[in-house]
Each structure stands twice: as C-alpha cells, then as structure tokens.
C-alpha cells in the first residue's frame, strides 16, 4: 500500500521496549528557492518519543554483556553526521568531463552542462521554518532530560552483521518457545456454502466437494526449471512449488512478530481488544479480516521489567489464537477477539502465522485441474504435423512437453492405455456455419440457433504445413518429412471442442493454431463503446470476438501505459452486449484494487442486476469504493453470494482470482452445472434414453484476466476451474480464455526464488514456441512483413504509450520491447523547470556520494538500509517543484526506494517540513500507477553489499523487472539518484546511465564523497565515465530517429543534436513523411 494521504502520524516502531533514548540530532536542508536553512530532527529521534509513552524505555540488560558493560550489539549504532542539502538545481561547473566512445578512433568529446540559476520562490516559507524550529526546540528540551546510553568499545577486528534482525532479549523469546495450551477464539461468520448449495439441491445431484484435503507433501522433484513441467507432472510440480514457498514464507512472517506490546481494551465482556501493528498500512505484515494471530500474555518481573525467568513462568501458560475482527490500515491497528484473555495482563507477545485457508484453496484448484488435465489429454484432440506413415510418432504423454523442447504429439493414450494415431477434425474450407466459440473444425449446428460465420478464409493446419515449414521456417522446432503426404480431412458429426480444452489452454502447441493465408483488410465493421481505442486495441478486441485463432489462450501483451485494461474492458462490454453471446463472463485480476478498477469502468455500461462484484468475505466495507457497493451482495454484515437465480442472471461477474474460489464452493462451475443439469434430467425422466453425443450448453463462456502476469499459476487455476468444461462430455461453446499483462514488469510475489512459482502463467505461455517464435511476435518485428502463410496470431502487441514523455520511454522501449513503443502522450508541461539540463529532455541522473547506512540494530524493525544525502536531495527537489508552482498537488510527485528504511526516512523528512501529501513508498507498491514526476532513490552506494542484496532480493541491481516498473511510472519528469559505480554492475542501469551521459542529462554530486565511502575503498561517483567498462555503444530507437532526422552518422549519439521537441511543426511534417514512406514500401511489397 502507498503512503495514505489520510495518515497524519509517522509509523510507530514495532516494539518500544528496546528503544534507548538519546538527544536528537539535527538535519539541515537549504531551501533551493529561498536559500533559507530548514532544520529538523534525525529520523531516529522523531516518531519514537510519542510511541514510547506506552512502553518501557529503561535500557535492558542483555545476555551478551557483563554487568556494567555495554552490549556488543550496541556498537552497531551508526554514527550520524549533520548534512546540508544544497539546491537541487544544476550548478555552474568549472570542470569539463571527457567521454571517450568505444568507436574505432576513440575520439574524445567534451561535455559541459549548462549553468542555471534557481528562480526566486513565489511562496514564503517563514511560517513553516518557525514552526519546525519550535517543534525541534521542544524535542531537544524533552530529550536533554534523559540519560544518553554510552557508546560501546570493541576490538578493531570485529565486524557487525548488518543484516541481523532487531535484538530481542532472551526472556521474551523464551516465552514464545515454552509449551503452552492453545485457546481458540470464536471465528468470524463466513459464507455458509453448505446452506447455499442445499437451497438449490446441489447435495442431492452432485458428489461432495472435497474440502478437507490432506496436507501436501514434498515429492523432491526438480522445480527450478520449466523443463520438468508437463501434463503428467503438473500436479506434483505446482504442489512442490507451493510447499517450498510456504516453508520460505514462515521465517519472513516471523520477522514481524512483536514482543512486549500493550493491548488496549475495547470491550471486556466480549473480549475485544486492539493492538497497534507498525507496517500494516503497507501490508507488512499482511493481515485481513478473519485471520488468526497468536498471543501470549506476559507476567513481568517488576525489578528487571522483563518476563519472569525459571523456575517462575513469564507467561500464563496459554497461547490464544485470536481472531481479527477489524482492520484499520490508516491508524495501523487491529481489532481482535481473544477468548480466554486475562484482562489485567495487557502486555503480550504477538506472533503472525500463515493463513491456511488460501493454501487449501490453491491446493484444491491444482489437484482438480491436474486431474482434469490428465483426463482431457486422453481424448482425441491433437492434430499431428506428421503423416500417418512417417514413422516419427511419439509414444507417451511426455511428448506434450516439457516446455521449450521439440514437441511431437500425434499419438494419444486412450483410457485403456493403448496408443493410436487419430486425427482431430479440422474446419472444411466449404463450411458455412460455425459455432460462436467453436474451435476451427467441421460444421456444427448450435444447440439454440444458427450463428453467422465470423471467420476469414482459412485452411487446415495440416494441408499447409509443407509450405509453412519449408518456405518460411520461422519455427524449426517441428520437424517434417521432406515430402509429406497430405490426406483430406475427414468430416465428423460431432466437434470435440471441449475435449482437450484444458490441455490446449495450459500447454498449447503449434498444431493447435489456425493457418492464415491472406492478410486481413484492417477494417472493423462494428461499433465501439470506447471511441478512443487505437488500431492495436481494436485488432485485439476483434480477434477475441471472432476467435479465428483457435481454441487457445489469447494474450494481450501490454507494456506500461498502452491501455491493456481499456482493451479488456471493451472486450467484456462487447461480449455482454452481443446477442449471439448467450453465456456469462468471469472477469478477474490478481488484486482487489485492479479488480475494482475493472468494475468502476464497467459500471457505466451495466446496471447492478447485470454485473456482480464478488468480494471475499474477509474484505472490509471501507476498502470497497462507494460506487461499487450497489454491485456487491451483503448478508449478515459480510460480503456474500446472491441467491442462485440472481447469480445466474448476471452477465458479468468480477472477482479477484482467489475470491473466485467462492464460485467453486458454491458449485456453480461449468462442470458442476453440467453434471447438475444432467442428473436432474435423468432423475425427472429416468426412462428417457439420452444420446451420448448430445451437446450441453455451458454457463460460463469467457474468462478474462487483467494483470495476469502478477498472479502465480496456482492462483490462476482457481478462475480457470470455474470455466473449464468437463472432459467427458460434449459441451458448447468453447470458453474463451483471454489474458492481459506484461511479463517484463513485476511478477507475482513469492518467497522462494529458486522455484518456478515466480513465473506466471502469462509469462510461461508467452515463452512457448506458439507465441515466442511467431513471425509477428514483438521480438521478430522488422521493417519487412513476414511471408504468408503463418498461424493466425493468438496475441496482440500493444505499442502506443499514452503515459510517458518520449525521453523517459526511450530506454524501456529499447531494452524490453524491441523499440516498438510509440509515444502518444502530451507530457511537456514540466520541460520549463530550471532543474533540467536541457528543456527538451525531462530526465536526469544525479550522482550520489553519500554513504548507505544500516538502521540501528537496537531500534525495533532495524536492519534496513537508508541514505541520508540521497533522501535530502530527493526532498529538496520535490520542494523546489512545489514552491515554484510547476506542480500544485504534492501527491503528483512520487518518491520511491527499494528499501523500507529509506522510505521511512523520506517520509520523516517530508512530514517534518509539512509536506504530508508527497507520494512516498516502496517500488513494488507503484506497479500499475503513474505520477507526473518520479524521483527514484536507489540508496545502495557501496558495492560490497551487492552480493547479499542479490541473495535477499533487495535493491535494484540485477532486478530487471523492478527497473522497468520504476522508470515507466513517470509521465512528465524523471530523476534518478544513485552511485554509478554500483549501478553499472547491472546492464540495464548501465544502458540508462550511458543514455543520460551521451545526451548531457548528467549531474555530479557537488558535495563530494563521504569520508566513510573513501575509507571503505569506494570510488568517487563523479569520476565515473562509461567507456571504462568497455561496453559496446547501443543507441535507443529515439536517438536513432533523431540522428536520421538530423542526418547524423550512426555512432555519434554523444554529439549535440537538435532536440526532438524543439520544432513542433517540423516534427509533425517529418513524422508524416516517415509514415508515408513506410506505407509505400508495404504496398510495393
């Protein structure tokens, strides 16, 4: 979660029992506009004094020290230095830096930045300065009355472990480790699915849903590579990944445990209490309504103010499993029900645990889908790319994978275990009728009414494989005989579209696709609900509606700011308003905010009776936007499911992937509804003979998932289980499966990085040959169009970016999207800010020579990294933008850092100066969001800690997805603060820094290197030049376009070129000429 604007108090430390008060130290910032000094306290003195009033502040003895001697842990306290931030505007530079390109002549080009002067402030900050000084004096007077703890002495050979967790006295740990009697509390009321299903008679006609699954066990199989993932290992692979991730999750959750915290009484009779949980606003820890937390009450020794030691007990001997009945993230407080709590012992240890409810839901989805996958794979559904007499047929189901290996699939294992070569039906060129969502095959009469033929002229895959793989071999993975024998496709009376549907959507291969022999006209004969759609978005929507690509997943590949959510919303709207589409749509996203965004956009098109927003019962009413409450169903003060008749009448059901499990437990999946209908008809008419090939109409006709790259694959299987048709029956139509996402942004959050769980289903499908090796794939796009025939693309690449300035977009487009992104945003309102080195390029890299410090170990929650000089520069830059009226709303400025301690320090500085609305948070929290101005604090400035950062997943070095997300949040301005000697270890950051260097978007650190940086052997950031690393110069598409426009030779990107935003009229004429030239070339070809 981001820093809430409603939050007006700094976060309290996790436990104040271990705080050692000291005199606050002062930090001074020089206002870049007025030159006046703004003083405020160090982060260690602010925010903890108030929180310490409710806890014990007396220094605690430790087990590591002798009586009267300080603990050896105390020498980890970092010495704080007073720093002064100068103006963030560029200064006059007397020295010129030289940059030698890695070209043949190694010519030296001198670059000097322009000198600019800070503009005078339009607002007086006298009142703000007076208020800050008054508050500072009050803190100094309060702190001067307290005794300051002595600094420890240690031998010169000892080095502290800067990654150690906060120190907790052994007496508190012993309480949690001691045996105790578990007391359970009354759980909250959830949805009673047994009653819900009984209301429509499901228990009488459906087998019992297996709810109490046995705990999964680790099989010991290899789960670090997708090579081991295929049909037969699907269950064991995913369950093993979940087990290993759960084991890695437990230690991290234990880091949030709190010791010696005091509970507040809300209602003694009902045993309701409140506890403050620092970090709750940012979901660290992540606690929801209905979760359990463990509480142990403490019996304190009045002499030492520690829990009683043996032989006496420091606790009551009970461990209470308290239930969360209220979550207030604004004030970071939990309301709990603790049955058996002793009212007069309010001092407790609080422990957080893994909530097993979600683990069981994921386990059930994986188990059911894996079994259905095996069943569907044993049916006739595969088109062989070989002739029957080729003699190159595989002999087992292993030939469905693993992913990335040559796939050969003409033989199928039948239920009896034998093998047979059977060809699936393909669409005849003479077919004139086709089921709305049927796979390309033989003509089929719809169970309700005939539907028009939406399909372009296509030919079967088998009849054109010779020309495809001999004349235009874009995918050499599939091997063919030199002279294949083509036989006519037999016509069958029944289309086995549902049989094998799950395999085709989880493990699609090239033979599942449809061959294309002619180019589409590029015209769309339909009306659009959103009139601002671009061509690529319309192309994706039209492809899904016509479904000419076959019965496989359709991927909407949408880089940042390209409108993939807009595309998904239009698809859902078009389907729901289509008279030929007679089913329901399940629309999902991994998170509640993303799901709410979908619902908020769709509410303009549908009334509450047509659209239903399904929330998990654990969600609080305050979290749901007020506009969406009419679309929700509330029963007994919790979110629930409407009656079956109302639910079935809904055209669109919107839910998170995990909350869709409610549909499974309510027995309203496609499989359960088909079985229910069949069993009811048999019970009512037991003597009527049923046709085995009789077609059944499904209820769920489409599954659309937005932000699909952010969900783990087991999580995606929950909504997939809702729409999956039964493999043993003939169901119509074939459900559409559409995924929208970007595999180059942050993926799902996992705890064990050694498994494949962090690879989403969207990313895995994108890497399969069917998508990755397609001639129209993003990486394969070139100036010349690919030659027909080729498979109809089951994907669309969105290319038009409506968010970022072209200069900001240049590097991400080049590194991740093959230079295919087209800037369409009007993002030039901040170009006149005096902080830029050039008005046309609102981007800058600032060198930082400040040392990265580790938070005090004795301070609760310690061990985090922060960088004072970097934080001061970032806040000064933000203040300058606000006070000079370039940005009127502070919330439009985003300051992000990968380290939690740096985020806390930035907030401390901003709030001390009265800027509460600055949007400050960790990088992960900004995915999916955007800001006018972004300041990235990389924080790390010492190379010696990079190896440990990589092990722990910290920082931004060698984190490509985190780099991409951070850069692409900016709309109109971007500043990066960092040490180039550290960032150059990452090839992506190196490309970004070289881009800034050669285009004169570089600013040195005028304060010089920190003394401790020099003592640690670190080099001066101002001495960095790109050529020392010996990398080949790579220009972005933007720079190449500018050079072409200005007729500059390749490789001269460091020369001063005309800024591409300087002459608007000429730019438009030049752009039009380039487009006209490309059109003529296409017509000639």
Short mmCIF file of C-alpha atoms in Angstrom, two decimals, residues 297-628:
data_model
loop_
_atom_site.label_atom_id
_atom_site.label_comp_id
_atom_site.label_asym_id
_atom_site.label_seq_id
_atom_site.Cartn_x
_atom_site.Cartn_y
_atom_site.Cartn_z
CA UNK A 297 0.35 -12.75 27.80
CA UNK A 298 3.42 -11.76 29.82
CA UNK A 299 3.98 -11.93 33.58
CA UNK A 300 6.63 -9.29 34.21
CA UNK A 301 9.31 -9.07 36.88
CA UNK A 302 8.95 -5.59 38.47
CA UNK A 303 12.69 -5.41 39.21
CA UNK A 304 14.01 -6.04 35.69
CA UNK A 305 10.86 -5.22 33.73
CA UNK A 306 11.39 -8.50 31.88
CA UNK A 307 9.23 -11.63 31.82
CA UNK A 308 9.83 -13.82 34.85
CA UNK A 309 12.58 -16.37 34.37
CA UNK A 310 12.63 -20.01 35.51
CA UNK A 311 11.53 -21.54 37.80
CA UNK A 312 8.68 -18.99 37.62
CA UNK A 313 6.79 -18.62 34.36
CA UNK A 314 6.96 -15.42 32.32
CA UNK A 315 3.56 -16.15 30.77
CA UNK A 316 0.16 -17.50 31.75
CA UNK A 317 0.85 -20.86 30.10
CA UNK A 318 -1.74 -20.27 27.39
CA UNK A 319 -1.39 -19.33 23.75
CA UNK A 320 -4.51 -17.61 22.47
CA UNK A 321 -5.43 -17.94 18.81
CA UNK A 322 -7.06 -14.53 18.45
CA UNK A 323 -9.33 -13.70 15.53
CA UNK A 324 -9.04 -10.41 13.65
CA UNK A 325 -12.46 -8.73 13.63
CA UNK A 326 -11.34 -5.30 12.39
CA UNK A 327 -8.51 -3.84 10.30
CA UNK A 328 -7.68 -0.11 10.28
CA UNK A 329 -4.76 0.44 7.93
CA UNK A 330 -4.85 4.21 8.32
CA UNK A 331 -4.00 4.07 12.02
CA UNK A 332 -2.23 0.68 11.65
CA UNK A 333 -4.34 -1.04 14.29
CA UNK A 334 -6.03 -4.44 14.52
CA UNK A 335 -9.18 -5.21 16.47
CA UNK A 336 -9.12 -8.79 17.76
CA UNK A 337 -11.31 -11.21 19.66
CA UNK A 338 -9.22 -13.10 22.23
CA UNK A 339 -11.28 -15.64 24.18
CA UNK A 340 -9.62 -16.57 27.46
CA UNK A 341 -7.63 -13.36 27.72
CA UNK A 342 -6.71 -12.27 31.26
CA UNK A 343 -7.84 -8.61 31.36
CA UNK A 344 -5.22 -7.24 33.78
CA UNK A 345 -2.23 -8.64 31.80
CA UNK A 346 -2.24 -6.36 28.78
CA UNK A 347 1.47 -6.77 27.96
CA UNK A 348 1.83 -9.51 25.34
CA UNK A 349 3.89 -11.14 22.65
CA UNK A 350 2.11 -11.15 19.29
CA UNK A 351 3.03 -13.66 16.56
CA UNK A 352 1.81 -13.83 12.96
CA UNK A 353 1.17 -17.10 11.15
CA UNK A 354 0.47 -18.33 7.63
CA UNK A 355 -3.25 -18.43 6.95
CA UNK A 356 -4.04 -21.95 5.77
CA UNK A 357 -7.35 -21.04 4.13
CA UNK A 358 -5.71 -19.72 0.99
CA UNK A 359 -3.22 -22.59 0.88
CA UNK A 360 -6.07 -25.13 0.90
CA UNK A 361 -7.88 -23.28 -1.88
CA UNK A 362 -4.78 -23.28 -4.06
CA UNK A 363 -4.16 -26.95 -3.31
CA UNK A 364 -7.72 -27.87 -4.28
CA UNK A 365 -7.51 -25.91 -7.55
CA UNK A 366 -4.20 -27.52 -8.52
CA UNK A 367 -5.45 -31.01 -7.65
CA UNK A 368 -8.71 -30.71 -9.58
CA UNK A 369 -7.21 -29.01 -12.63
CA UNK A 370 -4.33 -31.51 -12.81
CA UNK A 371 -6.73 -34.45 -12.78
CA UNK A 372 -8.96 -32.82 -15.37
CA UNK A 373 -5.87 -32.09 -17.46
CA UNK A 374 -4.92 -35.77 -17.50
CA UNK A 375 -8.46 -36.78 -18.39
CA UNK A 376 -8.73 -34.27 -21.23
CA UNK A 377 -5.33 -35.27 -22.59
CA UNK A 378 -6.51 -38.84 -23.07
CA UNK A 379 -9.16 -37.75 -25.56
CA UNK A 380 -8.86 -37.13 -29.28
CA UNK A 381 -7.86 -33.52 -29.67
CA UNK A 382 -4.45 -33.21 -31.28
CA UNK A 383 -3.60 -32.51 -34.93
CA UNK A 384 -0.46 -34.34 -35.94
CA UNK A 385 2.07 -32.42 -38.04
CA UNK A 386 3.27 -35.74 -39.46
CA UNK A 387 1.75 -38.13 -41.92
CA UNK A 388 0.37 -41.38 -40.55
CA UNK A 389 3.19 -43.34 -42.20
CA UNK A 390 6.01 -41.02 -41.23
CA UNK A 391 7.23 -43.39 -38.54
CA UNK A 392 8.14 -40.48 -36.25
CA UNK A 393 5.36 -40.71 -33.73
CA UNK A 394 5.99 -40.35 -30.01
CA UNK A 395 4.72 -42.95 -27.65
CA UNK A 396 3.77 -41.23 -24.43
CA UNK A 397 2.10 -38.23 -22.94
CA UNK A 398 5.52 -36.79 -22.17
CA UNK A 399 5.54 -35.57 -25.76
CA UNK A 400 3.16 -32.78 -24.74
CA UNK A 401 6.19 -31.10 -23.20
CA UNK A 402 8.26 -30.17 -21.41
CA UNK A 403 8.05 -26.52 -22.40
CA UNK A 404 10.91 -25.40 -24.61
CA UNK A 405 11.70 -28.79 -26.15
CA UNK A 406 10.67 -30.04 -29.58
CA UNK A 407 7.04 -31.09 -29.33
CA UNK A 408 5.74 -34.18 -31.13
CA UNK A 409 2.17 -35.10 -30.40
CA UNK A 410 0.44 -37.29 -32.98
CA UNK A 411 -0.25 -40.21 -30.67
CA UNK A 412 -2.65 -40.18 -27.75
CA UNK A 413 -3.01 -42.61 -24.88
CA UNK A 414 -6.56 -43.88 -24.63
CA UNK A 415 -8.35 -44.78 -21.41
CA UNK A 416 -7.35 -48.43 -21.90
CA UNK A 417 -3.69 -47.46 -22.05
CA UNK A 418 -3.06 -48.27 -25.73
CA UNK A 419 -1.86 -45.82 -28.35
CA UNK A 420 -3.50 -44.88 -31.59
CA UNK A 421 -2.88 -42.31 -34.30
CA UNK A 422 -6.08 -40.37 -34.66
CA UNK A 423 -6.50 -37.12 -36.46
CA UNK A 424 -8.78 -34.47 -34.99
CA UNK A 425 -11.42 -32.82 -37.16
CA UNK A 426 -10.46 -29.61 -38.91
CA UNK A 427 -12.59 -26.91 -40.44
CA UNK A 428 -13.52 -27.58 -44.02
CA UNK A 429 -12.98 -24.66 -46.44
CA UNK A 430 -16.57 -25.18 -47.57
CA UNK A 431 -18.06 -24.81 -44.11
CA UNK A 432 -20.71 -22.13 -43.96
CA UNK A 433 -21.83 -22.38 -40.34
CA UNK A 434 -19.73 -22.36 -37.22
CA UNK A 435 -20.48 -22.35 -33.53
CA UNK A 436 -19.83 -18.96 -31.95
CA UNK A 437 -16.93 -20.13 -29.82
CA UNK A 438 -16.19 -23.47 -31.50
CA UNK A 439 -12.71 -24.49 -32.47
CA UNK A 440 -11.92 -24.34 -36.18
CA UNK A 441 -13.43 -27.62 -37.32
CA UNK A 442 -16.37 -29.20 -39.07
CA UNK A 443 -19.76 -27.50 -39.35
CA UNK A 444 -21.76 -27.87 -36.15
CA UNK A 445 -25.38 -26.95 -35.53
CA UNK A 446 -25.73 -24.74 -32.49
CA UNK A 447 -27.93 -26.11 -29.70
CA UNK A 448 -30.02 -22.94 -29.77
CA UNK A 449 -29.82 -21.28 -33.17
CA UNK A 450 -27.53 -20.97 -36.12
CA UNK A 451 -24.85 -18.34 -35.91
CA UNK A 452 -23.24 -16.38 -38.75
CA UNK A 453 -19.78 -17.27 -39.95
CA UNK A 454 -17.37 -14.76 -38.39
CA UNK A 455 -14.27 -16.39 -39.82
CA UNK A 456 -11.95 -15.24 -42.56
CA UNK A 457 -10.96 -17.74 -45.28
CA UNK A 458 -8.75 -20.26 -43.50
CA UNK A 459 -7.27 -23.61 -44.40
CA UNK A 460 -6.45 -26.52 -42.13
CA UNK A 461 -3.06 -26.58 -40.48
CA UNK A 462 -2.18 -29.95 -41.92
CA UNK A 463 -2.80 -29.01 -45.53
CA UNK A 464 -0.34 -26.12 -45.44
CA UNK A 465 2.42 -27.36 -43.19
CA UNK A 466 4.71 -28.18 -46.07
CA UNK A 467 4.71 -24.61 -47.38
CA UNK A 468 4.83 -23.17 -43.87
CA UNK A 469 7.87 -25.01 -42.63
CA UNK A 470 9.78 -25.41 -45.89
CA UNK A 471 9.31 -22.00 -47.47
CA UNK A 472 9.10 -19.86 -44.35
CA UNK A 473 10.60 -21.81 -41.48
CA UNK A 474 10.12 -19.37 -38.62
CA UNK A 475 9.86 -22.23 -36.15
CA UNK A 476 12.29 -25.08 -36.82
CA UNK A 477 11.22 -26.95 -33.70
CA UNK A 478 8.62 -29.02 -35.57
CA UNK A 479 10.29 -31.48 -37.91
CA UNK A 480 8.52 -32.70 -41.05
CA UNK A 481 9.31 -35.29 -43.67
CA UNK A 482 10.77 -33.78 -46.80
CA UNK A 483 7.79 -34.94 -48.84
CA UNK A 484 4.79 -35.18 -46.54
CA UNK A 485 1.71 -36.98 -47.69
CA UNK A 486 -1.36 -34.79 -47.33
CA UNK A 487 -4.65 -36.60 -46.89
CA UNK A 488 -8.09 -34.99 -46.89
CA UNK A 489 -9.54 -34.19 -43.51
CA UNK A 490 -12.46 -36.44 -42.59
CA UNK A 491 -15.73 -34.82 -41.59
CA UNK A 492 -17.14 -35.84 -38.25
CA UNK A 493 -20.62 -35.17 -36.98
CA UNK A 494 -19.53 -34.11 -33.52
CA UNK A 495 -16.96 -31.43 -32.75
CA UNK A 496 -14.78 -32.46 -29.76
CA UNK A 497 -14.10 -28.87 -28.81
CA UNK A 498 -14.41 -29.31 -25.04
CA UNK A 499 -12.33 -32.49 -25.01
CA UNK A 500 -8.76 -31.30 -24.67
CA UNK A 501 -9.75 -27.69 -23.99
CA UNK A 502 -7.73 -27.59 -20.77
CA UNK A 503 -4.61 -29.04 -22.37
CA UNK A 504 -4.84 -26.56 -25.27
CA UNK A 505 -5.06 -23.65 -22.83
CA UNK A 506 -2.31 -24.75 -20.46
CA UNK A 507 0.07 -26.47 -22.90
CA UNK A 508 -0.72 -25.09 -26.36
CA UNK A 509 1.37 -26.22 -29.33
CA UNK A 510 1.65 -25.03 -32.91
CA UNK A 511 -0.73 -27.65 -34.26
CA UNK A 512 -3.48 -26.16 -32.07
CA UNK A 513 -3.39 -22.98 -34.09
CA UNK A 514 -5.10 -21.98 -37.32
CA UNK A 515 -3.31 -21.25 -40.57
CA UNK A 516 -3.69 -17.84 -42.22
CA UNK A 517 -3.33 -17.49 -45.99
CA UNK A 518 -4.38 -13.89 -46.58
CA UNK A 519 -3.91 -10.61 -44.79
CA UNK A 520 -6.92 -9.07 -43.05
CA UNK A 521 -8.35 -5.87 -44.51
CA UNK A 522 -7.68 -3.93 -41.32
CA UNK A 523 -11.23 -2.61 -41.20
CA UNK A 524 -13.63 -3.38 -38.37
CA UNK A 525 -17.35 -3.44 -39.11
CA UNK A 526 -18.57 -2.93 -35.57
CA UNK A 527 -19.42 -0.03 -33.28
CA UNK A 528 -17.20 0.66 -30.28
CA UNK A 529 -18.33 1.62 -26.81
CA UNK A 530 -14.98 3.31 -26.18
CA UNK A 531 -14.39 5.77 -29.02
CA UNK A 532 -10.75 6.36 -28.06
CA UNK A 533 -9.44 2.92 -28.95
CA UNK A 534 -6.38 2.73 -31.22
CA UNK A 535 -5.82 0.27 -34.03
CA UNK A 536 -3.92 -2.32 -31.98
CA UNK A 537 -6.60 -2.35 -29.30
CA UNK A 538 -9.37 -2.74 -31.87
CA UNK A 539 -7.41 -5.52 -33.51
CA UNK A 540 -7.19 -7.43 -30.21
CA UNK A 541 -10.88 -6.95 -29.46
CA UNK A 542 -11.96 -8.02 -32.92
CA UNK A 543 -9.75 -11.12 -32.77
CA UNK A 544 -11.33 -12.24 -29.49
CA UNK A 545 -14.87 -11.62 -30.75
CA UNK A 546 -14.32 -13.54 -33.99
CA UNK A 547 -11.94 -16.09 -32.44
CA UNK A 548 -10.24 -17.00 -35.70
CA UNK A 549 -7.07 -18.07 -33.88
CA UNK A 550 -8.48 -21.34 -32.50
CA UNK A 551 -9.28 -22.65 -29.03
CA UNK A 552 -6.12 -21.49 -27.29
CA UNK A 553 -5.36 -18.59 -24.92
CA UNK A 554 -5.35 -15.12 -26.42
CA UNK A 555 -2.62 -12.90 -24.95
CA UNK A 556 -2.86 -9.11 -24.86
CA UNK A 557 0.75 -8.02 -24.40
CA UNK A 558 0.51 -4.52 -22.97
CA UNK A 559 3.62 -2.59 -21.88
CA UNK A 560 3.16 0.22 -19.34
CA UNK A 561 0.71 2.91 -20.37
CA UNK A 562 -0.53 1.16 -23.52
CA UNK A 563 -4.12 0.57 -22.34
CA UNK A 564 -4.40 -3.16 -21.74
CA UNK A 565 -7.07 -2.61 -19.06
CA UNK A 566 -9.01 -0.46 -21.54
CA UNK A 567 -8.80 -3.35 -24.01
CA UNK A 568 -10.09 -5.93 -21.51
CA UNK A 569 -12.98 -3.65 -20.53
CA UNK A 570 -14.02 -3.20 -24.15
CA UNK A 571 -13.84 -6.96 -24.77
CA UNK A 572 -16.13 -7.63 -21.81
CA UNK A 573 -18.54 -4.90 -22.89
CA UNK A 574 -18.71 -6.11 -26.48
CA UNK A 575 -19.32 -9.72 -25.47
CA UNK A 576 -22.00 -8.83 -22.93
CA UNK A 577 -23.91 -6.71 -25.47
CA UNK A 578 -23.66 -9.26 -28.28
CA UNK A 579 -26.95 -11.09 -28.87
CA UNK A 580 -25.05 -14.10 -30.18
CA UNK A 581 -23.13 -14.39 -26.93
CA UNK A 582 -25.56 -16.15 -24.59
CA UNK A 583 -23.29 -17.05 -21.68
CA UNK A 584 -21.74 -15.27 -18.71
CA UNK A 585 -18.31 -13.70 -18.35
CA UNK A 586 -15.92 -14.20 -15.45
CA UNK A 587 -13.62 -11.17 -15.23
CA UNK A 588 -10.67 -11.43 -12.84
CA UNK A 589 -7.49 -9.71 -11.67
CA UNK A 590 -4.93 -10.78 -9.04
CA UNK A 591 -5.58 -7.92 -6.59
CA UNK A 592 -8.62 -6.11 -5.23
CA UNK A 593 -7.51 -2.64 -6.46
CA UNK A 594 -7.04 -3.94 -10.01
CA UNK A 595 -10.40 -5.70 -9.84
CA UNK A 596 -12.11 -2.55 -8.55
CA UNK A 597 -10.65 -0.63 -11.48
CA UNK A 598 -12.33 -3.04 -13.90
CA UNK A 599 -15.65 -2.76 -12.08
CA UNK A 600 -15.51 1.03 -11.91
CA UNK A 601 -15.04 1.27 -15.67
CA UNK A 602 -17.76 -1.26 -16.47
CA UNK A 603 -20.39 0.23 -14.17
CA UNK A 604 -21.12 2.88 -16.78
CA UNK A 605 -22.37 0.17 -19.14
CA UNK A 606 -24.22 -2.25 -16.85
CA UNK A 607 -26.76 -1.99 -14.01
CA UNK A 608 -26.32 -3.95 -10.74
CA UNK A 609 -28.65 -6.72 -11.90
CA UNK A 610 -26.38 -7.47 -14.85
CA UNK A 611 -22.96 -7.04 -13.21
CA UNK A 612 -21.89 -8.51 -9.87
CA UNK A 613 -18.74 -7.57 -7.94
CA UNK A 614 -17.79 -10.67 -5.95
CA UNK A 615 -15.74 -9.86 -2.84
CA UNK A 616 -14.15 -12.26 -0.41
CA UNK A 617 -15.92 -12.26 2.95
CA UNK A 618 -12.68 -11.10 4.62
CA UNK A 619 -12.77 -7.75 2.84
CA UNK A 620 -13.96 -4.78 4.85
CA UNK A 621 -16.58 -2.33 3.62
CA UNK A 622 -14.16 0.58 3.90
CA UNK A 623 -11.88 -0.97 1.28
CA UNK A 624 -14.60 -1.06 -1.39
CA UNK A 625 -15.23 2.12 -3.41
CA UNK A 626 -18.59 3.61 -2.60
CA UNK A 627 -19.67 3.49 -6.24
CA UNK A 628 -19.31 -0.31 -6.27
#
